[in-house]
Coordinates of C-alpha atoms in Angstrom, one line a residue:
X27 CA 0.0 0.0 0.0
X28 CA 0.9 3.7 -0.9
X29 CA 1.4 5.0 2.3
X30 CA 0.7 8.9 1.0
X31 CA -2.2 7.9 -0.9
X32 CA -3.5 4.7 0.6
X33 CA -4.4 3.2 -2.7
X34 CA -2.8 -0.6 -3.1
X35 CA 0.1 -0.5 -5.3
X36 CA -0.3 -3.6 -8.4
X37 CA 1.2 -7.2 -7.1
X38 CA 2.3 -7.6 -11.0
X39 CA 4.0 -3.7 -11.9
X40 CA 4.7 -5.0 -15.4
X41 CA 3.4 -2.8 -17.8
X42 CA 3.1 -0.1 -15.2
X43 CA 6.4 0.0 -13.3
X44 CA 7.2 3.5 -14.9
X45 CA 4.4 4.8 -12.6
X46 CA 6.5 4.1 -9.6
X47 CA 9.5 4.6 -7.5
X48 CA 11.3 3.7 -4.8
X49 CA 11.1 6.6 -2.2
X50 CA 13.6 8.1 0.5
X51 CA 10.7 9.2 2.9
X52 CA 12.8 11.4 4.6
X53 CA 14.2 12.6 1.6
X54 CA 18.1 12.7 0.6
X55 CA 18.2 16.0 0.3
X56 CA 17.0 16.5 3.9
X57 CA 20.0 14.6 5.1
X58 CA 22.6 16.5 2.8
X59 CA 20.9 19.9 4.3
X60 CA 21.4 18.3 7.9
X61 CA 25.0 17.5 7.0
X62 CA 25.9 21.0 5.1
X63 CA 24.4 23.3 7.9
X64 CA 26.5 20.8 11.1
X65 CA 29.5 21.9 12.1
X66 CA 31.5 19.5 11.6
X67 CA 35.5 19.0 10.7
X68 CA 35.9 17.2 6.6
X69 CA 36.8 13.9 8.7
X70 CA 33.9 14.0 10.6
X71 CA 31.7 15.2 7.7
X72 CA 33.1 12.3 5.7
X73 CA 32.0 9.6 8.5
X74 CA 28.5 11.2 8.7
X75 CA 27.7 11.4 5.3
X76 CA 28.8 7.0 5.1
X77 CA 27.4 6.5 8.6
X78 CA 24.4 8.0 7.0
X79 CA 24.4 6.5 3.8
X80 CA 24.5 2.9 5.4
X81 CA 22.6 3.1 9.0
X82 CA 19.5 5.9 7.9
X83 CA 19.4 6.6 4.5
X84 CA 18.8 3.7 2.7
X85 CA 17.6 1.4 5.6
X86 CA 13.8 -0.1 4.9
X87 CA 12.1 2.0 7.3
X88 CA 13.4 5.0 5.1
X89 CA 12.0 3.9 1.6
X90 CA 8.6 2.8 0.3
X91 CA 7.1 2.6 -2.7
X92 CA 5.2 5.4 -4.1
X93 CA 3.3 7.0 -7.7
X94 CA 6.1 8.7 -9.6
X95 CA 3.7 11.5 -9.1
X96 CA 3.8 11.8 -5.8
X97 CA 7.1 11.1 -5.2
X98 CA 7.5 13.8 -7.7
X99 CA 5.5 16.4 -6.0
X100 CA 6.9 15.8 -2.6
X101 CA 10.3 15.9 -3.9
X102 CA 9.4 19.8 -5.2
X103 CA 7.6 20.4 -2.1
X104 CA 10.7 19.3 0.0
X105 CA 13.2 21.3 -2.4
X106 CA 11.7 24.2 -2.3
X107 CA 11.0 24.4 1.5
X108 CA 15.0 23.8 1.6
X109 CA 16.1 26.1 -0.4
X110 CA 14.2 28.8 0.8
X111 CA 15.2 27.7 4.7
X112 CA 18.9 27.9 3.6
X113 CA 18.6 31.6 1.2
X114 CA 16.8 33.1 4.7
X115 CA 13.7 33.2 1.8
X116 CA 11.2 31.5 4.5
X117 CA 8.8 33.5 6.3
X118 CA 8.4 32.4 9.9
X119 CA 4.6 30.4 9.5
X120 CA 5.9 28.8 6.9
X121 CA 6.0 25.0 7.4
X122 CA 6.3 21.9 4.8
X123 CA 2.6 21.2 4.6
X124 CA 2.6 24.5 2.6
X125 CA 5.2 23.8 0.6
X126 CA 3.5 20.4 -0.3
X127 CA 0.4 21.7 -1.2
X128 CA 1.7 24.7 -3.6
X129 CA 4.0 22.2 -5.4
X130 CA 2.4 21.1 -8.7
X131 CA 3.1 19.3 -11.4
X132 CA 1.2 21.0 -14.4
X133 CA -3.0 20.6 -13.5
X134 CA -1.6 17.8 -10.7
X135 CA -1.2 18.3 -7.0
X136 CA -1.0 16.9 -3.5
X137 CA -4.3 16.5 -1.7
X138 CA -4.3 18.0 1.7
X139 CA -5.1 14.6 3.4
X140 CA -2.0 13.3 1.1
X141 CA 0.0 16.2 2.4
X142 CA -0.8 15.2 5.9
X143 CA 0.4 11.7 5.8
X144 CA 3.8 13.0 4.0
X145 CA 4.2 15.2 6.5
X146 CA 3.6 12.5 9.5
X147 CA 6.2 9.7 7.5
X148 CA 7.9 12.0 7.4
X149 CA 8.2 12.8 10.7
X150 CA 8.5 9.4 12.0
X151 CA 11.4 8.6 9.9
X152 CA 13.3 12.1 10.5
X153 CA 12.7 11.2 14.3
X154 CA 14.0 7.8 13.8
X155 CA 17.0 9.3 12.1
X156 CA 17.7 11.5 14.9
X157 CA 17.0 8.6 17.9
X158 CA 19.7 6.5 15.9
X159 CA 22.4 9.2 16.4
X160 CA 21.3 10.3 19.8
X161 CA 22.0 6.4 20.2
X162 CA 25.5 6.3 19.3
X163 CA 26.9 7.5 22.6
X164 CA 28.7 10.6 23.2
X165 CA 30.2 11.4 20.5
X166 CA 30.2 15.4 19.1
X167 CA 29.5 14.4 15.4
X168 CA 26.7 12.5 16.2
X169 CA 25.1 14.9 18.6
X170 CA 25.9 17.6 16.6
X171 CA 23.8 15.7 13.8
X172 CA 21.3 14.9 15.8
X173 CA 20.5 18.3 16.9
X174 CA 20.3 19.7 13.3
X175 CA 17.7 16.9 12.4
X176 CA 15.8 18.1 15.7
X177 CA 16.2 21.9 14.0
X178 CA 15.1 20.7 10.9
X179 CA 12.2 18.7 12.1
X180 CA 10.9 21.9 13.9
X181 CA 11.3 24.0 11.7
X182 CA 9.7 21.7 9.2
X183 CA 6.7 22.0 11.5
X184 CA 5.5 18.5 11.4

């Protein structure tokens, strides 16, 4: 099952793979934002970004299959709200659920009860990523980490 749009997703994708993907649900580009804005030495950086990689990242309870759509407009949503947060662009109500919903794709766009479950995945999995660095002892890299996927998850609003 699509867990943004609840609808079952085909046992047999042949013919209709091209409609799906495999999806980060806390996206990649979330992580490299955590990573860029930590302040952290290249060494440390460098151990992050494969500790990352192999422990949060790609891990199952990080990735589901989704529409290409979707995927597509959560991906914009998620970009946007990024880039804006690192420019100083963002105004201070603003929050991802807006940014979900004003991302379109031509006539398409994210329902707001689609938005909602985005955002709470979304949530979950940032929070896991964040419980599995404040798990690594004491250790600044991972702490600082931690903290800038806490920042990030309140500033995302979810």
């Amino acid at each position: 099952m699509d867990p943004f749009t609840l609808t079952a997703i085909p046992i047999d994708l042949v013919g209709d793979v091209s409609a799906y993907e495999l999806d980060h649900i806390f996206e990649k580009q979330c992580f490299a934002h955590v990573v860029a804005r930590a302040d952290l030495g290249k060494d440390d950086h460098n151990q992050i970004v494969d500790l990352l990689r192999e422990e949060v990242v790609n891990v199952d309870e990080n990735l589901s299959l989704t529409r290409k759509s979707v995927n597509q407009l959560k991906g914009r949503g998620v970009y946007g709200f990024l880039d804006d947060r690192a420019t100083g662009h963002q105004s201070r109500d603003a929050d991802l659920t807006s940014y979900l919903l004003n991302a379109n794709n031509g006539d398409e766009k994210l329902s707001r009860k689609e938005t909602g479950r985005i955002c709470g995945e979304i949530k979950k999995s940032a929070k896991r990523a964040q419980l599995w660095f404040d798990d690594q002892g004491e250790n600044r890299p991972f702490e600082v980490t931690a903290e800038e996927i806490q920042k990030l998850i309140t500033d995302l609003k979810l």
